PDB file of C-alpha atoms and ligand atoms in Angstrom:
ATOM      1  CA  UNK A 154       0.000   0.000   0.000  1.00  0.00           C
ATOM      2  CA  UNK A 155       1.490   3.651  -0.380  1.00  0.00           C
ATOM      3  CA  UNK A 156       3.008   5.458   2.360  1.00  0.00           C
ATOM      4  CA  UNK A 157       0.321   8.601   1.490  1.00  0.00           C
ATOM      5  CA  UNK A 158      -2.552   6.125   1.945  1.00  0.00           C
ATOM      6  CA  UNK A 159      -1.282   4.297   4.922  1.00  0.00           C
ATOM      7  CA  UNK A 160      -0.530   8.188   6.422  1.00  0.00           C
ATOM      8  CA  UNK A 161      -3.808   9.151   5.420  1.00  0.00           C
ATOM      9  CA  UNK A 162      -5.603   6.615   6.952  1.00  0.00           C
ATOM     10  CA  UNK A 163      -3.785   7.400  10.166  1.00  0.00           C
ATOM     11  CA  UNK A 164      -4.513  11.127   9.679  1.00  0.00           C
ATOM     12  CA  UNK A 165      -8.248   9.937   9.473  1.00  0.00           C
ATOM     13  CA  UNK A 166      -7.943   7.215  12.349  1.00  0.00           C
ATOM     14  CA  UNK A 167      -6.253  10.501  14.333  1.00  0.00           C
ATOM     15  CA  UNK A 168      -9.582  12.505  13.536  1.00  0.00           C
ATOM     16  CA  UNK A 169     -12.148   9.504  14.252  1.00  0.00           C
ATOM     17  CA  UNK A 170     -10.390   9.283  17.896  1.00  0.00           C
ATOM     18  CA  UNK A 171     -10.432  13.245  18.517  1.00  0.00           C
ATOM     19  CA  UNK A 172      -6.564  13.393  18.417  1.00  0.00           C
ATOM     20  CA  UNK A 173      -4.709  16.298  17.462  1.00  0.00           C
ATOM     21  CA  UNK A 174      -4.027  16.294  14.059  1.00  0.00           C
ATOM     22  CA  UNK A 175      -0.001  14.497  13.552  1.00  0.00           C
ATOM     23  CA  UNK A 176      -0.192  13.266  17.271  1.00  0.00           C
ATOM     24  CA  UNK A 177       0.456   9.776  15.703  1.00  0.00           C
ATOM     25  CA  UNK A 178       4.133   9.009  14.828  1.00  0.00           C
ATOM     26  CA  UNK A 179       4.554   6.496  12.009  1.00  0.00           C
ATOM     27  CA  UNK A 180       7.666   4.313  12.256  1.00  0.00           C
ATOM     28  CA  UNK A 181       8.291   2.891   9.162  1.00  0.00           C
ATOM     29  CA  UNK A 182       9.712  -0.626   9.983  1.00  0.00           C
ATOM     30  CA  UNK A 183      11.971  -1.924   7.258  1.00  0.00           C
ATOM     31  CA  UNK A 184      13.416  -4.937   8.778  1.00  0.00           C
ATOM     32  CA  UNK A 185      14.580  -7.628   5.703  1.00  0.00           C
ATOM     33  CA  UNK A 186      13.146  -5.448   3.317  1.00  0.00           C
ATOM     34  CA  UNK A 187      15.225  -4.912   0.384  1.00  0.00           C
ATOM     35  CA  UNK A 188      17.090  -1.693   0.095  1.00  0.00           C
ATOM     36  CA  UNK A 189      15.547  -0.330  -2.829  1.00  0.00           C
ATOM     37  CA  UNK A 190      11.800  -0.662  -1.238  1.00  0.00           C
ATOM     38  CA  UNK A 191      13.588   1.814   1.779  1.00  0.00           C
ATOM     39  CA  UNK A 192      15.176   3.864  -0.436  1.00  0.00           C
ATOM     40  CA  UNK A 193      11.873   4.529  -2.007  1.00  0.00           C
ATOM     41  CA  UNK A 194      10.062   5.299   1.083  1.00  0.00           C
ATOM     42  CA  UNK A 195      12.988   7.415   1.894  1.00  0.00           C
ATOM     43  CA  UNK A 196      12.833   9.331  -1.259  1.00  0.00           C
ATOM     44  CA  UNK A 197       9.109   9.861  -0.472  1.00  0.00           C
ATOM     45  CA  UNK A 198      10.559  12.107   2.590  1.00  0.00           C
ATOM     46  CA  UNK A 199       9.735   9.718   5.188  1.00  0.00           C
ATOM     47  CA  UNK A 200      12.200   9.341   7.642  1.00  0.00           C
ATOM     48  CA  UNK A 201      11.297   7.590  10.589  1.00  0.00           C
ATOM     49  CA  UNK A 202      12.112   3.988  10.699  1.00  0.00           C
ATOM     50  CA  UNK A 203      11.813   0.683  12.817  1.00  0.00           C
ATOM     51  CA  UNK A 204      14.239  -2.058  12.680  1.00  0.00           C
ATOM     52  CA  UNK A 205      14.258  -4.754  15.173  1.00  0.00           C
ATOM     53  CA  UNK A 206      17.857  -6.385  14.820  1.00  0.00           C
ATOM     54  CA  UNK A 207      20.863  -4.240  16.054  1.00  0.00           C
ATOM     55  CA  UNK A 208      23.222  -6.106  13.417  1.00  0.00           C
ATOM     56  CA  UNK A 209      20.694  -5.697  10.754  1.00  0.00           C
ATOM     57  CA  UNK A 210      20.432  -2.113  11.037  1.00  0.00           C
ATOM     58  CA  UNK A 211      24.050  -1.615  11.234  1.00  0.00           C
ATOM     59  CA  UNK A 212      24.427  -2.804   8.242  1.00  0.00           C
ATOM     60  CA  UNK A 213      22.252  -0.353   6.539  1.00  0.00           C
ATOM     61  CA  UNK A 214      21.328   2.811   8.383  1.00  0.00           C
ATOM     62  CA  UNK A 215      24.873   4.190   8.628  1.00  0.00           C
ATOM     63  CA  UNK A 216      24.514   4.075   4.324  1.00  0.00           C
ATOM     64  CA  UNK A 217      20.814   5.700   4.242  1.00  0.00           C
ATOM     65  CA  UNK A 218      22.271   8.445   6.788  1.00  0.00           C
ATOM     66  CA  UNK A 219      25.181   9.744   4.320  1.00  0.00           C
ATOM     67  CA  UNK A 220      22.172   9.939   1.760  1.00  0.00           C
ATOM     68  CA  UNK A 221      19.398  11.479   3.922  1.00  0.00           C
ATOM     69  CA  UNK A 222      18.929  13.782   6.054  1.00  0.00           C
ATOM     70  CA  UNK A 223      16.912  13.207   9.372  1.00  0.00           C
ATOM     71  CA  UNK A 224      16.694  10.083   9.676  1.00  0.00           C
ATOM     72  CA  UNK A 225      14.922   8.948  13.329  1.00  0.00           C
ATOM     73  CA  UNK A 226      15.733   5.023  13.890  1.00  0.00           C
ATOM     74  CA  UNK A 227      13.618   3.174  16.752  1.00  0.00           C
ATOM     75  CA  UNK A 228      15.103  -0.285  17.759  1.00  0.00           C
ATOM     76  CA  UNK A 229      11.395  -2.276  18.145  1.00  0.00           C
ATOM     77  CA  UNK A 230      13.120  -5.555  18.885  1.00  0.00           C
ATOM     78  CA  UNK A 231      15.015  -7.150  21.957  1.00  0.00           C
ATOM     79  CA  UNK A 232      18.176  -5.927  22.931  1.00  0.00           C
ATOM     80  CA  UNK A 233      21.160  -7.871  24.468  1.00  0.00           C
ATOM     81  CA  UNK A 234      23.111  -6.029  27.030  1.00  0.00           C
ATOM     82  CA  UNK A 235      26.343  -6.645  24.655  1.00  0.00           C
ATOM     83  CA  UNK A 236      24.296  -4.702  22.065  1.00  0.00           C
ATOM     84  CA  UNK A 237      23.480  -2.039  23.975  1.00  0.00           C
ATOM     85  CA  UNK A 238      26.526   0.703  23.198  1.00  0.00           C
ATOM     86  CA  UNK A 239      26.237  -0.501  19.429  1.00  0.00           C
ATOM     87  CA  UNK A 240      22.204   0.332  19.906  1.00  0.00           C
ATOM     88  CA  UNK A 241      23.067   3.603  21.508  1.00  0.00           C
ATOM     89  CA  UNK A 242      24.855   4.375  18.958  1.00  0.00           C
ATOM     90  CA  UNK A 243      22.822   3.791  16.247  1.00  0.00           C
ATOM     91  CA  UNK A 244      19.028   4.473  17.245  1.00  0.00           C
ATOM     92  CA  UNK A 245      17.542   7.488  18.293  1.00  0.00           C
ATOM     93  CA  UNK A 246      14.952   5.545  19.979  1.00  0.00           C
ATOM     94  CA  UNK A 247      15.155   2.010  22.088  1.00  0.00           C
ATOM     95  CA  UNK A 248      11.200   0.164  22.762  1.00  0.00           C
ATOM     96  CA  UNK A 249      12.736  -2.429  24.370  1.00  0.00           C
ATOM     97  CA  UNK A 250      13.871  -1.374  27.708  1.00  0.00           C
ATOM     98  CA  UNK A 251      12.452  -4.582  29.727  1.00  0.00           C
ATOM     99  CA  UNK A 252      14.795  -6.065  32.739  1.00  0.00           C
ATOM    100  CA  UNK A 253      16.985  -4.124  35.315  1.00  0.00           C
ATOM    101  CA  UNK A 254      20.182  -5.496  33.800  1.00  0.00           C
ATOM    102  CA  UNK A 255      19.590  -3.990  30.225  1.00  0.00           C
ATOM    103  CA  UNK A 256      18.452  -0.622  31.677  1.00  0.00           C
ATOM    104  CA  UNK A 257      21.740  -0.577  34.308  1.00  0.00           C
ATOM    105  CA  UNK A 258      24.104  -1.068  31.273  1.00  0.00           C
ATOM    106  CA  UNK A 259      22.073   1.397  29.229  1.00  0.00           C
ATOM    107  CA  UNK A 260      22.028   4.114  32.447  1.00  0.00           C
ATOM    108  CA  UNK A 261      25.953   3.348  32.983  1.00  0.00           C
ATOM    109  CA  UNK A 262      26.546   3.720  29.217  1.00  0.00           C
ATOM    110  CA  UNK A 263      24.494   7.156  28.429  1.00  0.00           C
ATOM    111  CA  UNK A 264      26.836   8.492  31.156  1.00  0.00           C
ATOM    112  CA  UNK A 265      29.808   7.085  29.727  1.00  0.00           C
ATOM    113  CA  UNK A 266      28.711   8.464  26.032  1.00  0.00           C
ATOM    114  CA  UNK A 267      26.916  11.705  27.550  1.00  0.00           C
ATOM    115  CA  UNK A 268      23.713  10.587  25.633  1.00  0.00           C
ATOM    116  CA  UNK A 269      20.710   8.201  25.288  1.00  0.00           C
ATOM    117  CA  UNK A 270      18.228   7.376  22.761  1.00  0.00           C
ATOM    118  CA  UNK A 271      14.562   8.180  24.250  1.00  0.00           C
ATOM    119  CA  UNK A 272      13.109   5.166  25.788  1.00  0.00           C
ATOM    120  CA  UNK A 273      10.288   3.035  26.196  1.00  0.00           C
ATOM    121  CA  UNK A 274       9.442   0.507  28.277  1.00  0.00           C
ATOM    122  CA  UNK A 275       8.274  -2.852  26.817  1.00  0.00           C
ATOM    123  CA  UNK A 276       5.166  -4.313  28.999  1.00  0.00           C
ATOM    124  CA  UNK A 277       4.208  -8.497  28.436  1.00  0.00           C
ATOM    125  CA  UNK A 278       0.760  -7.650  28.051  1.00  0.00           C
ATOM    126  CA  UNK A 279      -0.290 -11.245  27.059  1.00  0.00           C
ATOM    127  CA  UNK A 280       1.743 -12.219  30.023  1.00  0.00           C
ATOM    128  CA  UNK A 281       3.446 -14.942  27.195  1.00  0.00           C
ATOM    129  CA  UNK A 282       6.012 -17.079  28.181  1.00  0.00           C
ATOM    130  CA  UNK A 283       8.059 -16.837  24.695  1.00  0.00           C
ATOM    131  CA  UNK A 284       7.221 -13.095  24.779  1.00  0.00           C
ATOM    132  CA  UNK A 285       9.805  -9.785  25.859  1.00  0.00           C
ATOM    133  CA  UNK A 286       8.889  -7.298  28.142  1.00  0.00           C
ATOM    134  CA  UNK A 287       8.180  -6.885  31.739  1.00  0.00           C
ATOM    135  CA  UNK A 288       5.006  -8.530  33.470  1.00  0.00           C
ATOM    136  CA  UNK A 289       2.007  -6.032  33.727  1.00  0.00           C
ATOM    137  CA  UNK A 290       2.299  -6.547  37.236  1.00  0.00           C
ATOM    138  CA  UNK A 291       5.940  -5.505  37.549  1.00  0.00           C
ATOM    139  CA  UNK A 292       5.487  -2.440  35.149  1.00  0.00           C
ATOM    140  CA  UNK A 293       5.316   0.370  37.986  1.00  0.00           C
ATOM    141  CA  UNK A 294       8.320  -1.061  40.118  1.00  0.00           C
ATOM    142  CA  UNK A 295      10.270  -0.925  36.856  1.00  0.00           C
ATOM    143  CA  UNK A 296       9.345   2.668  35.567  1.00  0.00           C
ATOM    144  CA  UNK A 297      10.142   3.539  38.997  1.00  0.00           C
ATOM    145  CA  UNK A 298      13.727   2.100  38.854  1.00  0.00           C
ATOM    146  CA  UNK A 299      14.353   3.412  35.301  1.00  0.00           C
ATOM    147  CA  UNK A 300      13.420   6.749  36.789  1.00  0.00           C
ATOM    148  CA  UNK A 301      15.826   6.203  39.221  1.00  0.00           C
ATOM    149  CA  UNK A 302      18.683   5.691  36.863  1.00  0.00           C
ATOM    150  CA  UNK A 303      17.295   9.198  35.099  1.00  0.00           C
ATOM    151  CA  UNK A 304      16.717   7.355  32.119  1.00  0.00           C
ATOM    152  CA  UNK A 305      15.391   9.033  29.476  1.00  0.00           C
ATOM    153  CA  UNK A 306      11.279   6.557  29.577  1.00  0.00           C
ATOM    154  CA  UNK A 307       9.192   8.050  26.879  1.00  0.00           C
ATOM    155  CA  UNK A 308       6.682   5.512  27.393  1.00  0.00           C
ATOM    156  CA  UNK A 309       5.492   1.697  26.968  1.00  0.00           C
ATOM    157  CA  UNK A 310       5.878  -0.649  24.087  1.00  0.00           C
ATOM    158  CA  UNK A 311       3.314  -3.366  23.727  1.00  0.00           C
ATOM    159  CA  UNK A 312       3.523  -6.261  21.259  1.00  0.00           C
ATOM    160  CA  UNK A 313      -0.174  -8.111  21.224  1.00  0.00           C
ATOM    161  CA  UNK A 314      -0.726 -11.951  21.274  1.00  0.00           C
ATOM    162  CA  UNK A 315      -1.055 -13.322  18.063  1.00  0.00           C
ATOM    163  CA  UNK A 316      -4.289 -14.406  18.297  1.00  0.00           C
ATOM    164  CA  UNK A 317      -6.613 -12.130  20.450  1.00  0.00           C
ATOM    165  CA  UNK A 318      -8.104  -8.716  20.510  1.00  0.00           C
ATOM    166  CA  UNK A 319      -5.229  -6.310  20.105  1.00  0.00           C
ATOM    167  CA  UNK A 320      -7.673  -3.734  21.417  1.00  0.00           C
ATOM    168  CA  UNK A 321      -7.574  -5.221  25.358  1.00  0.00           C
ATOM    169  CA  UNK A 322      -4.038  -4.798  24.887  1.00  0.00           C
ATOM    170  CA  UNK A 323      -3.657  -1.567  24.246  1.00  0.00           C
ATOM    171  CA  UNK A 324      -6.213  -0.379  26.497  1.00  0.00           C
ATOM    172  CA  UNK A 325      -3.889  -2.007  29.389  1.00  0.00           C
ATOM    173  CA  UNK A 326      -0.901  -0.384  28.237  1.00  0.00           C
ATOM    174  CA  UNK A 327      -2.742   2.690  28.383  1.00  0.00           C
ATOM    175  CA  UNK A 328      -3.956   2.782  31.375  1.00  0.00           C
ATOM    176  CA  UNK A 329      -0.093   1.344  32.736  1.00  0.00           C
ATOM    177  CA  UNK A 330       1.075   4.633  31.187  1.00  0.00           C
ATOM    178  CA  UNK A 331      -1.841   6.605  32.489  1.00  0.00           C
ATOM    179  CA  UNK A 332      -0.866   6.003  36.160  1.00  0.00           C
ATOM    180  CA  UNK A 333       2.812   6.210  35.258  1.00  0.00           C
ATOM    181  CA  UNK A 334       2.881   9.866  34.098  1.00  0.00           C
ATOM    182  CA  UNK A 335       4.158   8.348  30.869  1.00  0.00           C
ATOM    183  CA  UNK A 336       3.034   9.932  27.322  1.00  0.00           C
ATOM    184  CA  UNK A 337       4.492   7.673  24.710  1.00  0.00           C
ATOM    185  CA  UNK A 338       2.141   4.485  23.558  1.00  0.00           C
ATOM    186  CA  UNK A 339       4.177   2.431  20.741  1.00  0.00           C
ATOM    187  CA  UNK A 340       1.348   0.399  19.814  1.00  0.00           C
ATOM    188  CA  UNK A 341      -0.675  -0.785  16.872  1.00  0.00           C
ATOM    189  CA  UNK A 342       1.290  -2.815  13.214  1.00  0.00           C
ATOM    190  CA  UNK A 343      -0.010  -3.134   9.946  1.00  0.00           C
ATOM    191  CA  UNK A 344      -3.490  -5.501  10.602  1.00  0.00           C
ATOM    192  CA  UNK A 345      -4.335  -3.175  13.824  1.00  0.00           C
ATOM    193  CA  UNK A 346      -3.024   0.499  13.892  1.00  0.00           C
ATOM    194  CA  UNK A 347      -6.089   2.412  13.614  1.00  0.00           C
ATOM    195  CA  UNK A 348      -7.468   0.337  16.559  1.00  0.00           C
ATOM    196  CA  UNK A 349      -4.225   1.296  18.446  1.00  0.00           C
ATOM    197  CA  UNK A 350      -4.744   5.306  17.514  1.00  0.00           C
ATOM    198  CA  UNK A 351      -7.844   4.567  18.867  1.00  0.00           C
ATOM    199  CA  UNK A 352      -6.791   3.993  22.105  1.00  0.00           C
ATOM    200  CA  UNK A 353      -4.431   6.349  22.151  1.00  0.00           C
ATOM    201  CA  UNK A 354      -1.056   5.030  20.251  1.00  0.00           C
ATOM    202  CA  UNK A 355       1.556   7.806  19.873  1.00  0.00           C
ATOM    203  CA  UNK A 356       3.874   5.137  17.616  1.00  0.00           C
ATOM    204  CA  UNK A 357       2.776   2.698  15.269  1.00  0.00           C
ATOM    205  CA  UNK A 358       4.967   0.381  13.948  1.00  0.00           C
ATOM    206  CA  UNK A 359       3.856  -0.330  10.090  1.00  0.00           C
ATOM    207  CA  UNK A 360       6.167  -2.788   8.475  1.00  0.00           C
ATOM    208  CA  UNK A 361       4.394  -5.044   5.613  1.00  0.00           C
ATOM    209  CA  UNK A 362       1.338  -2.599   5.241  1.00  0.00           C
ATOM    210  CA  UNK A 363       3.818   0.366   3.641  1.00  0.00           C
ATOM    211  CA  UNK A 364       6.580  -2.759   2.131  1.00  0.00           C
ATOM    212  CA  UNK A 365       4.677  -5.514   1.314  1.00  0.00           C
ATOM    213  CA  UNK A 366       5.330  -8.588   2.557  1.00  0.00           C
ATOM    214  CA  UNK A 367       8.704  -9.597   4.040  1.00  0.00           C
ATOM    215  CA  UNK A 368      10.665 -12.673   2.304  1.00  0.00           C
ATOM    216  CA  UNK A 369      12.705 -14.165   5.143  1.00  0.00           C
TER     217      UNK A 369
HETATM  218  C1  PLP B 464       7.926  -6.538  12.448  1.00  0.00           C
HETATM  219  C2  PLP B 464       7.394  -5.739  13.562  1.00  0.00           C
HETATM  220  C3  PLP B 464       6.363  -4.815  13.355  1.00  0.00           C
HETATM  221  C4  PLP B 464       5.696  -4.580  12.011  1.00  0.00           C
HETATM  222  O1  PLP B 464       4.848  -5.622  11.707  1.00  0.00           O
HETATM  223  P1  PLP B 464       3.857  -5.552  10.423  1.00  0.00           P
HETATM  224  O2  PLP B 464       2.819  -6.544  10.739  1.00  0.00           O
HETATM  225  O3  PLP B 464       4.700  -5.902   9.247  1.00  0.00           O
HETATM  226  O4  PLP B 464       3.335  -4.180  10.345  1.00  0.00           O
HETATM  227  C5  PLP B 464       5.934  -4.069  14.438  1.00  0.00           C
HETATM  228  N1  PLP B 464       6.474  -4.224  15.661  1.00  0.00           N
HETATM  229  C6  PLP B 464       7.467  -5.107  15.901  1.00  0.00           C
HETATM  230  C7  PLP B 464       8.019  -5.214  17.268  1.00  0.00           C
HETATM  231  C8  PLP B 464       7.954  -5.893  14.866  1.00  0.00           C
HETATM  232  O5  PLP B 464       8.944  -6.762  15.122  1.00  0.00           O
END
């Protein structure tokens, strides 16, 4: 689908909810797509991007960045504490922030580099056993202690089970960031977005909607 449609429809998914008019970020995410479908979306003057792989994105972001201007990366998938300076690096944004160890070594190194991508906290809304992210349960405590570390939390990160109503999901990460102070809502992909704006998304994460499908 074209990136003007898939922006329009947020713009009209913004409108249906009562949100302000470009309240809704679109990350572009480009992970395994070939480089000539980014480039294109990059010529289009789009330049905020999701990739979920720290190697992956090394690979290619330092080349788009010579080329184009502006470019705002988010890292949407799980980070290794060995990754993290690489990350740091590299994205202006980190959704992944989920155990104590990753956000000491990320606190610890945004002191040592005198910066840090902005932040958000991922919360295990399904509660899955396979699945990233802190337990809905443990999702104050942890703010708190990211807070503590005077990390940089924009907000929570929610990835919903495959097969239930993203909709209960994002109305509990909501209402997580609601009592947290928090702003940011990274919620809502290609099949569910305008349900996500909906409930208040701030980020959606549209990979195979704006690329087509990805060919692993
Ligand atoms: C791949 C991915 C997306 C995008 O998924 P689509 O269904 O292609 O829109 C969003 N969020 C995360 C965390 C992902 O890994």
């Amino acid at each position: 689908m074209p990136l003007v449609e898939i922006k329009s429809r947020i713009a009209e998914a913004e409108n249906n909810a009562g949100r302000v008019p470009g309240s809704v970020q679109l990350i572009a995410v480009s992970k395994v797509q070939p480089n000539e479908r980014v480039e294109a979306v990059l010529e289009e003057g789009h330049r905020c991007f999701g990739e979920n792989k720290v190697q992956e994105a090394a690979g290619k972001w330092p080349g788009f960045a010579a080329q184009f201007d502006g470019i705002d990366l988010h890292l949407i998938g799980p980070l290794q504490t060995n990754k993290a300076r690489q990350a740091m690096d590299l994205f202006d944004n980190i959704h992944s922030v989920d155990r104590p160890k990753l956000a000491n070594t990320i606190a610890r190194l945004a002191q040592e580099l005198g910066k840090c991508p902005g932040l958000f906290v991922q919360v295990n809304t399904g509660e899955e056993e396979q699945k990233a992210g802190v337990m809905p349960s443990d999702a104050d405590a942890f703010v708190a202690e990211c807070r503590k570390l005077d990390l940089p939390v924009r907000g929570l990160m929610c990835i919903p089970p495959v097969n239930e109503e993203p909709s209960l999901h994002f109305a509990l990460l909501a209402k997580i960031a609601e009592r947290n102070g928090l702003q940011g809502l990274s919620m809502g992909m290609s099949s569910d977005f305008e349900k996500a704006i909906a409930l208040g998304a701030t980020h959606v994460r549209v990979g195979s909607a704006i690329f087509g499908d990805r060919t692993y």
